């Protein structure tokens, strides 16, 4: 599966920018293979539209904002944040603007200091992330950057706790204790929840950020698939400190993702500690990124395509959810169209077993 093959994915909200980045200068953003323009219009309201003028197809993002409306650089047509054309300079003053003279606007909202866009009719609201609205927690925006990896691979990685011992062995992982303990997985529709504990190495950076003085700590993670490309994880430490990780993987196209990560903490960190927390999280995410950018963008939907273990229950359910969304379209080819070597190996093994 590639994200471009699943129309249902257009019916969710995605982060495209920090609110502070959206000004009265048009900005081009890309989402699911299409280009959009965002800008801040009258009364500070953010507008978003397909980055194409309905007159002659020029890029609205090459234009400018005047009186809150975006102006096309080709013929000077102006559009308000709803997409309505407010001015056609070439028209006589007494001529009304044709109703069809509209930019193709899309839904856009601001929440948690971020700009969210939904290119289709939303089947869900912008995700509710409780700690980001709780005054007992401090929100720290850490990462908003393009990764050369597909969105499903990034979220699959986030749901896969068992990789921590190995991928992150140079930061927080403990490869001498790779076992997961007390794992539970719950599914409600397209919403997943998991709770699991494991041993984590307490490096100097983690000691500074958590106050834990021992060499190792038992960390409890409460992972949650909020929406297909939105992940939340509440990490509990023995000190009572809670570190809540939020990730949004905005699919730019099949092979690129705008990766957004922000956290919430209940230990009221000062500026120095916030910087230290963000620095360690950057190291951890760079370790993931280095691995994910070398994994093929196609995502398997058929359970038999890969091998699975007991600790893969969360990611197996994720495959089932994406398969259900993909089944709404006839565009998604079977896994065998791209995963032939894996499937051939499975068939050979099955054939060998049956022949014994």
Tab-separated table of C-alpha atoms in Angstrom, residues 4-297:
chain	number	residue	atom	x	y	z
A	4	UNK	CA	-1.719	7.843	-2.685
A	5	UNK	CA	-3.776	4.683	-3.241
A	6	UNK	CA	-6.088	5.232	-0.250
A	7	UNK	CA	-8.604	8.086	-0.827
A	8	UNK	CA	-9.960	7.658	2.720
A	9	UNK	CA	-6.752	9.184	4.097
A	10	UNK	CA	-7.849	12.580	2.732
A	11	UNK	CA	-10.647	12.567	5.283
A	12	UNK	CA	-8.402	13.262	8.290
A	13	UNK	CA	-6.670	16.346	9.691
A	14	UNK	CA	-2.922	16.828	9.285
A	15	UNK	CA	-0.349	19.282	10.615
A	16	UNK	CA	1.158	21.453	7.873
A	17	UNK	CA	2.922	24.244	9.810
A	18	UNK	CA	3.434	25.957	13.138
A	19	UNK	CA	0.884	28.724	13.688
A	20	UNK	CA	3.769	31.167	14.126
A	21	UNK	CA	4.980	30.378	10.593
A	22	UNK	CA	1.737	31.436	8.910
A	23	UNK	CA	1.783	35.158	8.161
A	24	UNK	CA	0.466	37.484	5.478
A	25	UNK	CA	2.997	35.936	3.115
A	26	UNK	CA	1.547	32.939	1.198
A	27	UNK	CA	3.160	29.593	1.993
A	28	UNK	CA	2.993	26.480	-0.169
A	29	UNK	CA	2.440	23.141	1.587
A	30	UNK	CA	2.100	19.683	0.088
A	31	UNK	CA	-0.295	17.009	1.337
A	32	UNK	CA	-1.033	13.588	-0.169
A	33	UNK	CA	0.550	14.584	-3.464
A	34	UNK	CA	-1.336	17.870	-3.893
A	35	UNK	CA	-0.057	21.423	-3.399
A	36	UNK	CA	-1.942	23.888	-1.209
A	37	UNK	CA	-1.383	27.496	-0.193
A	38	UNK	CA	-1.952	28.818	3.318
A	39	UNK	CA	-1.958	32.422	4.521
A	40	UNK	CA	-3.219	34.571	7.361
A	41	UNK	CA	-6.133	36.757	6.286
A	42	UNK	CA	-8.481	39.247	7.882
A	43	UNK	CA	-8.773	39.143	11.692
A	44	UNK	CA	-5.893	36.665	11.772
A	45	UNK	CA	-7.957	33.875	10.210
A	46	UNK	CA	-5.895	31.310	8.331
A	47	UNK	CA	-6.956	30.483	4.774
A	48	UNK	CA	-6.073	27.349	2.837
A	49	UNK	CA	-6.753	26.483	-0.782
A	50	UNK	CA	-5.471	24.376	-3.627
A	51	UNK	CA	-2.366	26.150	-4.915
A	52	UNK	CA	-3.888	26.872	-8.292
A	53	UNK	CA	-5.816	29.890	-9.528
A	54	UNK	CA	-9.149	28.892	-11.137
A	55	UNK	CA	-8.539	31.447	-13.917
A	56	UNK	CA	-5.359	30.199	-15.626
A	57	UNK	CA	-3.861	27.744	-13.154
A	58	UNK	CA	-1.004	29.879	-11.812
A	59	UNK	CA	0.458	29.268	-8.357
A	60	UNK	CA	-1.338	31.355	-5.745
A	61	UNK	CA	1.637	30.783	-3.444
A	62	UNK	CA	3.680	33.001	-5.777
A	63	UNK	CA	1.312	35.877	-5.088
A	64	UNK	CA	0.830	38.101	-2.055
A	65	UNK	CA	-1.766	39.028	0.566
A	66	UNK	CA	-3.655	42.312	0.312
A	67	UNK	CA	-6.367	43.318	2.798
A	68	UNK	CA	-6.423	39.740	4.023
A	69	UNK	CA	-7.053	38.232	0.575
A	70	UNK	CA	-4.549	36.264	-1.469
A	71	UNK	CA	-3.740	37.880	-4.820
A	72	UNK	CA	-2.866	35.805	-7.875
A	73	UNK	CA	0.436	36.989	-9.417
A	74	UNK	CA	-0.758	36.304	-12.981
A	75	UNK	CA	-3.822	38.541	-13.427
A	76	UNK	CA	-4.377	39.991	-9.958
A	77	UNK	CA	-7.521	38.090	-9.025
A	78	UNK	CA	-8.093	38.129	-5.245
A	79	UNK	CA	-9.582	35.420	-3.015
A	80	UNK	CA	-10.635	35.493	0.627
A	81	UNK	CA	-9.927	32.616	3.095
A	82	UNK	CA	-13.206	30.913	2.111
A	83	UNK	CA	-12.057	30.776	-1.524
A	84	UNK	CA	-14.538	33.417	-2.740
A	85	UNK	CA	-13.172	35.745	-5.415
A	86	UNK	CA	-13.296	39.321	-4.146
A	87	UNK	CA	-11.751	41.164	-7.108
A	88	UNK	CA	-11.186	40.701	-10.843
A	89	UNK	CA	-9.255	43.835	-11.878
A	90	UNK	CA	-10.051	43.405	-15.580
A	91	UNK	CA	-13.827	43.456	-14.998
A	92	UNK	CA	-15.955	46.581	-15.265
A	93	UNK	CA	-16.820	47.941	-11.826
A	94	UNK	CA	-20.547	47.346	-12.356
A	95	UNK	CA	-20.110	43.708	-13.341
A	96	UNK	CA	-20.689	41.077	-10.624
A	97	UNK	CA	-18.027	38.469	-9.941
A	98	UNK	CA	-19.116	35.085	-11.389
A	99	UNK	CA	-19.934	32.547	-8.622
A	100	UNK	CA	-17.659	29.999	-10.304
A	101	UNK	CA	-14.669	32.300	-9.833
A	102	UNK	CA	-13.580	30.559	-6.639
A	103	UNK	CA	-10.328	29.164	-5.351
A	104	UNK	CA	-10.737	25.574	-4.209
A	105	UNK	CA	-10.566	26.112	-0.457
A	106	UNK	CA	-9.990	23.317	2.059
A	107	UNK	CA	-10.708	23.037	5.766
A	108	UNK	CA	-8.076	24.603	8.008
A	109	UNK	CA	-7.900	25.184	11.767
A	110	UNK	CA	-5.350	26.086	14.418
A	111	UNK	CA	-4.864	23.963	17.522
A	112	UNK	CA	-1.988	23.316	19.927
A	113	UNK	CA	0.084	26.013	18.208
A	114	UNK	CA	-0.166	24.133	14.911
A	115	UNK	CA	-2.026	24.620	11.627
A	116	UNK	CA	-4.116	21.593	10.624
A	117	UNK	CA	-5.582	20.958	7.158
A	118	UNK	CA	-8.166	18.423	5.991
A	119	UNK	CA	-8.363	18.128	2.180
A	120	UNK	CA	-11.602	16.104	2.199
A	121	UNK	CA	-14.774	15.786	4.253
A	122	UNK	CA	-13.477	14.879	7.715
A	123	UNK	CA	-14.591	11.608	9.221
A	124	UNK	CA	-13.060	12.711	12.533
A	125	UNK	CA	-12.251	15.968	14.323
A	126	UNK	CA	-8.760	17.301	14.961
A	127	UNK	CA	-7.342	14.830	17.513
A	128	UNK	CA	-7.939	15.709	21.141
A	129	UNK	CA	-4.659	15.494	23.043
A	130	UNK	CA	-5.716	16.122	26.679
A	131	UNK	CA	-2.335	16.978	28.179
A	132	UNK	CA	-1.805	19.722	25.585
A	133	UNK	CA	-4.825	21.485	27.108
A	134	UNK	CA	-4.050	20.664	30.767
A	135	UNK	CA	-2.414	23.538	32.729
A	136	UNK	CA	-0.619	20.948	34.881
A	137	UNK	CA	1.473	20.041	31.836
A	138	UNK	CA	4.072	22.038	29.922
A	139	UNK	CA	3.969	21.693	26.138
A	140	UNK	CA	7.281	21.648	24.267
A	141	UNK	CA	7.313	21.767	20.470
A	142	UNK	CA	10.322	19.758	19.350
A	143	UNK	CA	10.340	18.714	15.687
A	144	UNK	CA	8.629	19.732	12.444
A	145	UNK	CA	10.631	18.556	9.453
A	146	UNK	CA	10.444	16.492	6.280
A	147	UNK	CA	11.542	12.862	6.462
A	148	UNK	CA	12.264	10.714	3.395
A	149	UNK	CA	10.013	7.977	4.736
A	150	UNK	CA	6.350	7.062	4.307
A	151	UNK	CA	3.806	8.072	6.936
A	152	UNK	CA	2.614	4.502	7.693
A	153	UNK	CA	6.196	3.400	8.353
A	154	UNK	CA	6.710	6.266	10.818
A	155	UNK	CA	3.570	5.524	12.810
A	156	UNK	CA	4.256	1.778	12.690
A	157	UNK	CA	7.635	2.521	14.251
A	158	UNK	CA	6.001	4.581	17.007
A	159	UNK	CA	3.581	1.763	17.855
A	160	UNK	CA	6.420	-0.794	17.960
A	161	UNK	CA	7.869	-0.571	21.470
A	162	UNK	CA	10.031	-3.686	21.071
A	163	UNK	CA	12.453	-1.856	18.768
A	164	UNK	CA	13.591	0.483	21.564
A	165	UNK	CA	16.144	-1.944	23.019
A	166	UNK	CA	17.945	-2.170	19.676
A	167	UNK	CA	17.365	0.946	17.576
A	168	UNK	CA	17.941	3.148	20.621
A	169	UNK	CA	20.690	1.140	22.329
A	170	UNK	CA	22.983	4.178	22.141
A	171	UNK	CA	20.474	6.474	23.849
A	172	UNK	CA	17.765	4.942	26.078
A	173	UNK	CA	17.498	1.305	24.945
A	174	UNK	CA	18.878	-1.667	26.877
A	175	UNK	CA	19.681	-4.501	24.462
A	176	UNK	CA	20.607	-6.751	27.403
A	177	UNK	CA	16.952	-6.679	28.502
A	178	UNK	CA	14.818	-6.745	25.320
A	179	UNK	CA	11.762	-8.451	26.854
A	180	UNK	CA	8.406	-6.642	27.041
A	181	UNK	CA	6.284	-7.183	30.163
A	182	UNK	CA	2.569	-7.080	30.983
A	183	UNK	CA	1.549	-6.085	27.464
A	184	UNK	CA	-2.117	-5.376	26.825
A	185	UNK	CA	-3.674	-4.270	23.525
A	186	UNK	CA	-7.192	-2.907	23.059
A	187	UNK	CA	-8.926	-1.918	19.851
A	188	UNK	CA	-12.097	0.110	19.384
A	189	UNK	CA	-12.817	0.687	15.695
A	190	UNK	CA	-9.792	2.468	14.273
A	191	UNK	CA	-8.521	3.449	17.715
A	192	UNK	CA	-5.770	1.410	19.412
A	193	UNK	CA	-4.421	1.423	22.957
A	194	UNK	CA	-1.549	-0.537	24.461
A	195	UNK	CA	0.184	-0.688	27.833
A	196	UNK	CA	3.563	-2.331	28.343
A	197	UNK	CA	6.610	-2.052	30.582
A	198	UNK	CA	10.284	-2.612	29.850
A	199	UNK	CA	13.709	-1.784	31.229
A	200	UNK	CA	15.322	1.410	30.012
A	201	UNK	CA	18.891	2.570	30.391
A	202	UNK	CA	19.350	5.746	32.427
A	203	UNK	CA	21.998	7.755	30.632
A	204	UNK	CA	23.347	11.035	31.947
A	205	UNK	CA	20.919	12.880	29.668
A	206	UNK	CA	17.918	10.891	30.942
A	207	UNK	CA	19.117	11.296	34.548
A	208	UNK	CA	19.243	15.041	34.040
A	209	UNK	CA	15.775	15.107	32.487
A	210	UNK	CA	13.991	12.788	34.940
A	211	UNK	CA	15.905	12.987	38.211
A	212	UNK	CA	16.269	9.183	38.320
A	213	UNK	CA	19.655	8.262	39.795
A	214	UNK	CA	19.739	4.506	39.225
A	215	UNK	CA	21.471	2.845	36.272
A	216	UNK	CA	18.197	1.459	34.893
A	217	UNK	CA	14.506	2.235	35.237
A	218	UNK	CA	11.308	0.356	34.490
A	219	UNK	CA	9.360	2.527	32.116
A	220	UNK	CA	5.644	2.043	31.515
A	221	UNK	CA	4.344	3.218	28.161
A	222	UNK	CA	0.705	3.769	27.294
A	223	UNK	CA	0.650	3.936	23.501
A	224	UNK	CA	-2.343	5.117	21.510
A	225	UNK	CA	-3.211	5.268	17.836
A	226	UNK	CA	-5.511	8.292	17.848
A	227	UNK	CA	-5.980	8.456	14.065
A	228	UNK	CA	-4.235	6.596	11.221
A	229	UNK	CA	-1.262	8.986	11.294
A	230	UNK	CA	-1.556	10.448	14.804
A	231	UNK	CA	0.179	8.781	17.744
A	232	UNK	CA	0.189	9.544	21.480
A	233	UNK	CA	2.267	7.882	24.180
A	234	UNK	CA	2.052	8.516	27.919
A	235	UNK	CA	5.307	7.367	29.519
A	236	UNK	CA	5.232	6.878	33.302
A	237	UNK	CA	8.350	6.967	35.474
A	238	UNK	CA	8.872	5.746	39.029
A	239	UNK	CA	9.235	9.350	40.237
A	240	UNK	CA	5.653	10.157	39.224
A	241	UNK	CA	6.846	12.185	36.256
A	242	UNK	CA	4.825	11.808	33.067
A	243	UNK	CA	6.261	12.399	29.618
A	244	UNK	CA	3.563	12.541	26.943
A	245	UNK	CA	4.737	12.166	23.366
A	246	UNK	CA	2.595	13.301	20.441
A	247	UNK	CA	3.499	12.487	16.835
A	248	UNK	CA	1.714	13.477	13.628
A	249	UNK	CA	2.960	12.002	10.349
A	250	UNK	CA	1.612	14.235	7.579
A	251	UNK	CA	1.917	12.361	4.252
A	252	UNK	CA	3.431	14.790	1.752
A	253	UNK	CA	3.404	12.034	-0.855
A	254	UNK	CA	4.214	8.331	-1.046
A	255	UNK	CA	7.852	8.737	-0.035
A	256	UNK	CA	8.002	11.922	2.050
A	257	UNK	CA	6.399	12.852	5.369
A	258	UNK	CA	6.221	16.054	7.389
A	259	UNK	CA	7.083	14.673	10.811
A	260	UNK	CA	5.707	16.640	13.760
A	261	UNK	CA	6.561	15.867	17.373
A	262	UNK	CA	5.658	17.754	20.512
A	263	UNK	CA	5.522	16.662	24.125
A	264	UNK	CA	3.825	17.529	27.398
A	265	UNK	CA	5.454	17.151	30.832
A	266	UNK	CA	4.028	17.414	34.339
A	267	UNK	CA	7.294	18.366	36.093
A	268	UNK	CA	7.206	22.091	35.203
A	269	UNK	CA	10.614	22.133	33.457
A	270	UNK	CA	12.482	25.431	33.229
A	271	UNK	CA	13.975	26.682	29.949
A	272	UNK	CA	17.280	24.870	30.458
A	273	UNK	CA	15.545	21.583	31.220
A	274	UNK	CA	13.182	22.011	28.260
A	275	UNK	CA	16.179	22.371	25.972
A	276	UNK	CA	17.763	19.250	27.484
A	277	UNK	CA	14.545	17.247	27.059
A	278	UNK	CA	14.200	18.334	23.427
A	279	UNK	CA	17.859	17.525	22.751
A	280	UNK	CA	17.496	13.924	23.985
A	281	UNK	CA	14.245	13.453	22.072
A	282	UNK	CA	16.033	14.728	18.966
A	283	UNK	CA	18.743	12.088	19.381
A	284	UNK	CA	16.106	9.362	19.757
A	285	UNK	CA	14.112	10.481	16.718
A	286	UNK	CA	17.255	10.791	14.607
A	287	UNK	CA	17.953	7.133	15.409
A	288	UNK	CA	14.482	6.221	14.137
A	289	UNK	CA	14.817	8.429	11.087
A	290	UNK	CA	18.153	6.904	10.058
A	291	UNK	CA	16.492	3.496	9.974
A	292	UNK	CA	13.097	4.440	8.507
A	293	UNK	CA	14.510	6.368	5.556
A	294	UNK	CA	15.967	3.100	4.238
A	295	UNK	CA	12.751	1.058	4.462
A	296	UNK	CA	10.640	0.842	1.292
A	297	UNK	CA	7.588	3.153	1.373
